[in-house]
Amino acid sequence: MSTAKSALIIGASRGLGLGLVKTLLADGWHVTATVRDPQNAEALKALGKVQIEKLDIDDQQAVIALGQQLKGQVFDLLFVNAGVKGPAVQTPGGATLAEVGQLFFTNAVAPINLAQRLVGQIRQGGVLAFMSSVLGSVTMPDAPDLALYKASKAALNSMTNSFVSQLDGLDLTVLSLHPGWVKTDMGGEGADLDVATSTRGLVDQVNAYTGKGGHHFINYRGETIPW
Ligand SMILES: NC(=O)c1ccc[n+]([C@@H]2O[C@H](COP(=O)([O-])OP(=O)(O)OC[C@H]3O[C@@H](n4cnc5c(N)ncnc54)[C@H](OP(=O)(O)O)[C@@H]3O)[C@@H](O)[C@H]2O)c1
């Protein structure tokens, strides 16, 4: 019988999600990964050995359908990575209701809705990880140009706190992870880290925190971030 661990990665078409899949495969994990558009997931398909499912996390019917599709599968790790940067202009007066609604729904509400639907499929002792950001810390004044994105990650952390309070009886470790500032479409070319360095660190933290329990806000190096 295989002893390989299994992971479900949400939002794996490119960037950090794709990098997480690569790192986990290299470590011998079985990986199921979701993309919004399977017709446009060449980089993920090229990795082989990945079970690819379709999901837009904003779509409640699609979240329910994914739960049905994956019924019976159990994961050691559910990693909700999908996220967006939001509107180009992030001043309170510069963004529209639709833009702010979209940003907060995708970054803060949809990840928790998905986790609520799939938490029963995480193995006891397993890990539920959310891709947060150090910008989600409300203790660090920073990034006025990304004020709405920053607030959306603080909202994700807060939603995660509320969710964790409802997990009585489940033996899980919940991680709110900061990947570092990473060279992706979102992070840009000027970022500090390449994807492989960040995802190596993130997977190392998943392994290190497995079985610890509780909810932790840490970066890819395992350093605690103040809420
Ligand atoms: N890069 C950084 O420096 C950095 C720092 C801190 C935190 N983060 C966080 O890390 C995560 C990944 O970021 P990244 O840098 O890899 O960004 P990215 O290159 O822009 O990739 C974003 C990923 O999220 C997916 N996605 C977006 N909206 C979605 C939705 N509604 N449903 C399903 N998937 C959706 C995208 O899918 P499509 O290809 O279909 O668009 C893509 O796979 C995000 O949560 C981001 O906020 C990044």
CSV table of C-alpha atoms and ligand atoms in Angstrom, one decimal:
chain,number,residue,atom,x,y,z
A,1,MET,CA,0.0,0.0,0.0
A,2,SER,CA,1.2,3.5,-0.9
A,3,THR,CA,2.3,5.7,2.0
A,4,ALA,CA,2.5,8.8,-0.1
A,5,LYS,CA,0.8,11.9,1.3
A,6,SER,CA,-1.9,13.6,-0.7
A,7,ALA,CA,-2.6,17.2,-1.2
A,8,LEU,CA,-5.4,19.3,-2.8
A,9,ILE,CA,-4.1,22.6,-4.1
A,10,ILE,CA,-6.7,25.3,-5.0
A,11,GLY,CA,-5.5,27.7,-7.8
A,12,ALA,CA,-2.6,25.9,-9.5
A,13,SER,CA,-2.6,27.2,-13.0
A,14,ARG,CA,0.5,29.4,-12.5
A,15,GLY,CA,2.6,31.3,-9.9
A,16,LEU,CA,2.8,29.9,-6.4
A,17,GLY,CA,0.0,27.4,-6.8
A,18,LEU,CA,1.9,25.7,-9.8
A,19,GLY,CA,5.1,25.9,-7.7
A,20,LEU,CA,3.5,24.2,-4.8
A,21,VAL,CA,2.4,21.3,-7.0
A,22,LYS,CA,6.0,21.0,-8.4
A,23,THR,CA,7.5,20.9,-4.9
A,24,LEU,CA,5.0,18.4,-3.6
A,25,LEU,CA,5.4,16.1,-6.6
A,26,ALA,CA,9.2,16.3,-6.1
A,27,ASP,CA,8.7,15.2,-2.5
A,28,GLY,CA,6.6,12.2,-3.6
A,29,TRP,CA,3.1,13.5,-2.7
A,30,HIS,CA,0.0,12.6,-4.7
A,31,VAL,CA,-1.5,15.9,-5.9
A,32,THR,CA,-4.9,17.0,-6.9
A,33,ALA,CA,-5.0,20.6,-8.2
A,34,THR,CA,-7.7,22.9,-9.4
A,35,VAL,CA,-7.6,25.5,-12.2
A,36,ARG,CA,-10.3,27.9,-13.4
A,37,ASP,CA,-9.7,26.8,-17.1
A,38,PRO,CA,-8.4,23.3,-17.7
A,39,GLN,CA,-8.0,24.2,-21.4
A,40,ASN,CA,-5.5,26.7,-20.4
A,41,ALA,CA,-3.4,24.7,-17.9
A,42,GLU,CA,-0.5,23.5,-20.1
A,43,ALA,CA,2.2,24.1,-17.4
A,44,LEU,CA,0.3,22.0,-14.9
A,45,LYS,CA,-0.6,19.3,-17.4
A,46,ALA,CA,3.0,19.0,-18.4
A,47,LEU,CA,4.0,18.0,-14.9
A,48,GLY,CA,2.0,14.7,-15.4
A,49,LYS,CA,0.7,12.6,-12.4
A,50,VAL,CA,-1.6,15.4,-11.3
A,51,GLN,CA,-5.4,15.0,-11.0
A,52,ILE,CA,-6.7,18.2,-12.4
A,53,GLU,CA,-10.1,19.6,-11.5
A,54,LYS,CA,-12.0,22.7,-12.6
A,55,LEU,CA,-12.8,25.3,-10.0
A,56,ASP,CA,-13.5,29.0,-9.8
A,57,ILE,CA,-13.6,29.6,-6.1
A,58,ASP,CA,-16.2,32.4,-6.5
A,59,ASP,CA,-18.7,30.0,-8.0
A,60,GLN,CA,-20.7,28.3,-5.2
A,61,GLN,CA,-22.2,25.7,-7.5
A,62,ALA,CA,-18.7,24.8,-8.7
A,63,VAL,CA,-17.5,24.5,-5.1
A,64,ILE,CA,-20.3,22.1,-4.3
A,65,ALA,CA,-19.6,20.1,-7.5
A,66,LEU,CA,-15.9,19.8,-6.6
A,67,GLY,CA,-16.9,18.4,-3.2
A,68,GLN,CA,-19.1,15.8,-5.0
A,69,GLN,CA,-16.3,15.0,-7.5
A,70,LEU,CA,-13.8,14.4,-4.8
A,71,LYS,CA,-16.1,12.5,-2.5
A,72,GLY,CA,-14.3,9.6,-0.8
A,73,GLN,CA,-10.9,11.2,-1.3
A,74,VAL,CA,-9.0,12.2,1.8
A,75,PHE,CA,-6.1,14.7,1.9
A,76,ASP,CA,-3.2,15.3,4.2
A,77,LEU,CA,-3.1,18.9,3.0
A,78,LEU,CA,-5.7,21.3,1.7
A,79,PHE,CA,-4.0,24.5,0.5
A,80,VAL,CA,-6.2,27.4,-0.6
A,81,ASN,CA,-3.8,29.4,-2.7
A,82,ALA,CA,-6.0,31.3,-5.2
A,83,GLY,CA,-6.1,35.0,-4.8
A,84,VAL,CA,-6.1,38.3,-6.8
A,85,LYS,CA,-4.4,41.7,-6.4
A,86,GLY,CA,-7.5,43.8,-7.0
A,87,PRO,CA,-7.9,47.1,-8.8
A,88,ALA,CA,-5.0,49.2,-10.1
A,89,VAL,CA,-6.2,52.1,-8.0
A,90,GLN,CA,-6.5,51.1,-4.3
A,91,THR,CA,-7.4,54.4,-2.7
A,92,PRO,CA,-10.8,54.2,-1.0
A,93,GLY,CA,-12.2,56.8,-3.4
A,94,GLY,CA,-10.6,55.3,-6.5
A,95,ALA,CA,-12.1,51.8,-6.6
A,96,THR,CA,-15.6,50.8,-7.5
A,97,LEU,CA,-18.1,48.8,-5.5
A,98,ALA,CA,-17.8,45.9,-8.0
A,99,GLU,CA,-14.0,45.9,-7.8
A,100,VAL,CA,-13.9,46.0,-4.0
A,101,GLY,CA,-16.6,43.3,-3.8
A,102,GLN,CA,-14.8,41.0,-6.2
A,103,LEU,CA,-11.5,41.5,-4.3
A,104,PHE,CA,-12.9,40.7,-0.9
A,105,PHE,CA,-15.1,37.9,-2.1
A,106,THR,CA,-12.2,36.1,-3.9
A,107,ASN,CA,-9.5,36.7,-1.3
A,108,ALA,CA,-11.4,36.5,2.0
A,109,VAL,CA,-14.9,34.9,1.6
A,110,ALA,CA,-14.5,32.3,-1.1
A,111,PRO,CA,-11.5,30.6,0.6
A,112,ILE,CA,-13.4,30.1,3.8
A,113,ASN,CA,-16.5,28.9,2.0
A,114,LEU,CA,-14.4,26.4,0.1
A,115,ALA,CA,-12.7,25.2,3.4
A,116,GLN,CA,-16.1,24.8,5.1
A,117,ARG,CA,-17.2,22.6,2.2
A,118,LEU,CA,-14.0,20.4,2.1
A,119,VAL,CA,-12.7,20.4,5.7
A,120,GLY,CA,-14.3,17.0,6.3
A,121,GLN,CA,-12.0,15.5,3.6
A,122,ILE,CA,-8.8,16.5,5.4
A,123,ARG,CA,-7.3,13.6,7.2
A,124,GLN,CA,-7.3,13.8,11.0
A,125,GLY,CA,-3.9,15.3,12.0
A,126,GLY,CA,-3.7,17.0,8.6
A,127,VAL,CA,-3.1,20.6,7.6
A,128,LEU,CA,-5.5,23.3,6.2
A,129,ALA,CA,-3.4,26.1,4.7
A,130,PHE,CA,-4.5,29.5,3.4
A,131,MET,CA,-2.2,31.8,1.3
A,132,SER,CA,-2.3,34.9,3.4
A,133,SER,CA,0.3,37.7,3.2
A,134,VAL,CA,2.4,39.7,5.7
A,135,LEU,CA,0.4,42.6,4.4
A,136,GLY,CA,-2.6,41.0,6.2
A,137,SER,CA,-1.0,41.9,9.5
A,138,VAL,CA,-2.9,44.9,11.0
A,139,THR,CA,0.1,45.7,13.2
A,140,MET,CA,2.4,46.8,10.4
A,141,PRO,CA,1.6,50.1,8.6
A,142,ASP,CA,2.6,49.5,5.0
A,143,ALA,CA,1.7,49.4,1.3
A,144,PRO,CA,-0.7,52.3,0.7
A,145,ASP,CA,-0.7,51.4,-3.0
A,146,LEU,CA,-2.1,48.0,-2.1
A,147,ALA,CA,-4.4,49.2,0.7
A,148,LEU,CA,-7.4,47.2,-0.5
A,149,TYR,CA,-5.4,44.0,-1.1
A,150,LYS,CA,-3.8,44.4,2.3
A,151,ALA,CA,-7.3,44.7,3.9
A,152,SER,CA,-8.5,41.7,2.0
A,153,LYS,CA,-5.8,39.6,3.5
A,154,ALA,CA,-6.5,40.9,7.0
A,155,ALA,CA,-10.1,40.0,6.3
A,156,LEU,CA,-9.0,36.5,5.2
A,157,ASN,CA,-7.1,36.1,8.5
A,158,SER,CA,-10.1,37.3,10.4
A,159,MET,CA,-12.5,34.9,8.5
A,160,THR,CA,-10.0,32.1,9.2
A,161,ASN,CA,-10.0,32.9,12.9
A,162,SER,CA,-13.8,32.7,13.0
A,163,PHE,CA,-13.7,29.5,11.0
A,164,VAL,CA,-11.2,27.9,13.3
A,165,SER,CA,-13.5,28.6,16.3
A,166,GLN,CA,-16.0,26.2,14.6
A,167,LEU,CA,-13.6,23.3,14.2
A,168,ASP,CA,-14.1,21.7,17.6
A,169,GLY,CA,-13.5,18.0,17.5
A,170,LEU,CA,-11.4,18.1,14.3
A,171,ASP,CA,-7.7,17.3,14.7
A,172,LEU,CA,-6.2,19.8,12.3
A,173,THR,CA,-3.5,22.4,12.1
A,174,VAL,CA,-4.5,25.6,10.3
A,175,LEU,CA,-1.8,27.8,8.7
A,176,SER,CA,-2.1,31.4,7.4
A,177,LEU,CA,1.0,31.5,5.3
A,178,HIS,CA,3.1,34.4,3.9
A,179,PRO,CA,5.1,33.1,0.9
A,180,GLY,CA,7.6,36.1,0.9
A,181,TRP,CA,7.6,38.6,-1.9
A,182,VAL,CA,7.7,36.3,-4.9
A,183,LYS,CA,8.4,36.8,-8.6
A,184,THR,CA,5.0,35.8,-10.1
A,185,ASP,CA,2.4,37.7,-12.3
A,186,MET,CA,1.2,39.2,-9.0
A,187,GLY,CA,4.5,39.8,-7.3
A,188,GLY,CA,6.2,41.2,-10.4
A,189,GLU,CA,9.8,40.8,-11.7
A,190,GLY,CA,11.3,43.0,-8.9
A,191,ALA,CA,10.2,40.6,-6.1
A,192,ASP,CA,12.8,39.1,-3.7
A,193,LEU,CA,12.3,35.4,-4.3
A,194,ASP,CA,11.8,32.9,-7.0
A,195,VAL,CA,8.8,30.6,-6.8
A,196,ALA,CA,10.8,27.4,-6.1
A,197,THR,CA,12.5,29.0,-3.0
A,198,SER,CA,9.2,30.2,-1.6
A,199,THR,CA,7.3,26.9,-2.2
A,200,ARG,CA,10.2,24.8,-0.8
A,201,GLY,CA,9.9,26.9,2.4
A,202,LEU,CA,6.1,26.7,2.4
A,203,VAL,CA,6.1,22.9,2.1
A,204,ASP,CA,8.8,22.7,4.8
A,205,GLN,CA,6.4,24.6,7.1
A,206,VAL,CA,3.5,22.3,6.3
A,207,ASN,CA,5.6,19.3,7.2
A,208,ALA,CA,7.0,21.0,10.3
A,209,TYR,CA,3.6,22.0,11.6
A,210,THR,CA,1.8,18.8,10.8
A,211,GLY,CA,0.3,17.4,14.0
A,212,LYS,CA,0.9,20.5,16.1
A,213,GLY,CA,-2.7,21.7,16.0
A,214,GLY,CA,-3.8,25.3,16.4
A,215,HIS,CA,-3.8,28.3,14.0
A,216,HIS,CA,-0.5,29.9,13.1
A,217,PHE,CA,0.4,33.0,11.0
A,218,ILE,CA,3.9,32.3,9.7
A,219,ASN,CA,6.1,33.0,6.7
A,220,TYR,CA,7.8,30.5,4.4
A,221,ARG,CA,10.8,30.4,6.8
A,222,GLY,CA,8.6,29.5,9.7
A,223,GLU,CA,8.8,32.9,11.4
A,224,THR,CA,5.7,34.0,13.3
A,225,ILE,CA,4.0,37.1,12.0
A,226,PRO,CA,2.0,39.3,14.5
A,227,TRP,CA,-1.7,39.3,13.6
B,1,LIG,N1,3.5,36.8,-5.2
B,1,LIG,C1,3.7,37.3,-4.0
B,1,LIG,O1,4.7,38.1,-3.7
B,1,LIG,C2,2.6,37.1,-3.0
B,1,LIG,C3,2.9,37.6,-1.7
B,1,LIG,C4,2.0,37.3,-0.7
B,1,LIG,C5,0.8,36.6,-0.9
B,1,LIG,N2,0.6,36.1,-2.2
B,1,LIG,C6,-0.6,35.3,-2.4
B,1,LIG,O2,-0.2,34.1,-3.0
B,1,LIG,C7,-1.3,33.6,-3.8
B,1,LIG,C8,-0.8,33.2,-5.2
B,1,LIG,O3,-0.3,34.4,-5.8
B,1,LIG,P1,0.7,34.4,-7.0
B,1,LIG,O4,1.7,35.4,-6.7
B,1,LIG,O5,1.0,33.1,-7.5
B,1,LIG,O6,-0.3,35.1,-8.1
B,1,LIG,P2,-0.7,34.8,-9.6
B,1,LIG,O7,0.5,34.4,-10.3
B,1,LIG,O8,-1.5,36.0,-10.0
B,1,LIG,O9,-1.6,33.5,-9.5
B,1,LIG,C9,-2.9,33.6,-8.9
B,1,LIG,C10,-3.6,32.2,-9.0
B,1,LIG,O10,-4.9,32.3,-8.4
B,1,LIG,C11,-5.8,31.8,-9.3
B,1,LIG,N3,-7.1,32.5,-9.1
B,1,LIG,C12,-7.4,33.8,-9.0
B,1,LIG,N4,-8.7,34.0,-8.8
B,1,LIG,C13,-9.3,32.7,-8.8
B,1,LIG,C14,-10.6,32.3,-8.6
B,1,LIG,N5,-11.7,33.1,-8.5
B,1,LIG,N6,-10.8,30.9,-8.6
B,1,LIG,C15,-9.8,30.1,-8.7
B,1,LIG,N7,-8.5,30.5,-8.9
B,1,LIG,C16,-8.3,31.8,-8.9
B,1,LIG,C17,-5.2,32.1,-10.6
B,1,LIG,O11,-5.9,31.4,-11.6
B,1,LIG,P3,-6.0,31.9,-13.2
B,1,LIG,O12,-4.8,31.5,-13.9
B,1,LIG,O13,-7.2,31.2,-13.7
B,1,LIG,O14,-6.2,33.4,-13.2
B,1,LIG,C18,-3.8,31.8,-10.4
B,1,LIG,O15,-3.6,30.4,-10.5
B,1,LIG,C19,-2.4,34.7,-3.8
B,1,LIG,O16,-3.4,34.3,-2.8
B,1,LIG,C20,-1.6,35.9,-3.4
B,1,LIG,O17,-2.4,36.9,-2.8
B,1,LIG,C21,1.5,36.3,-3.2
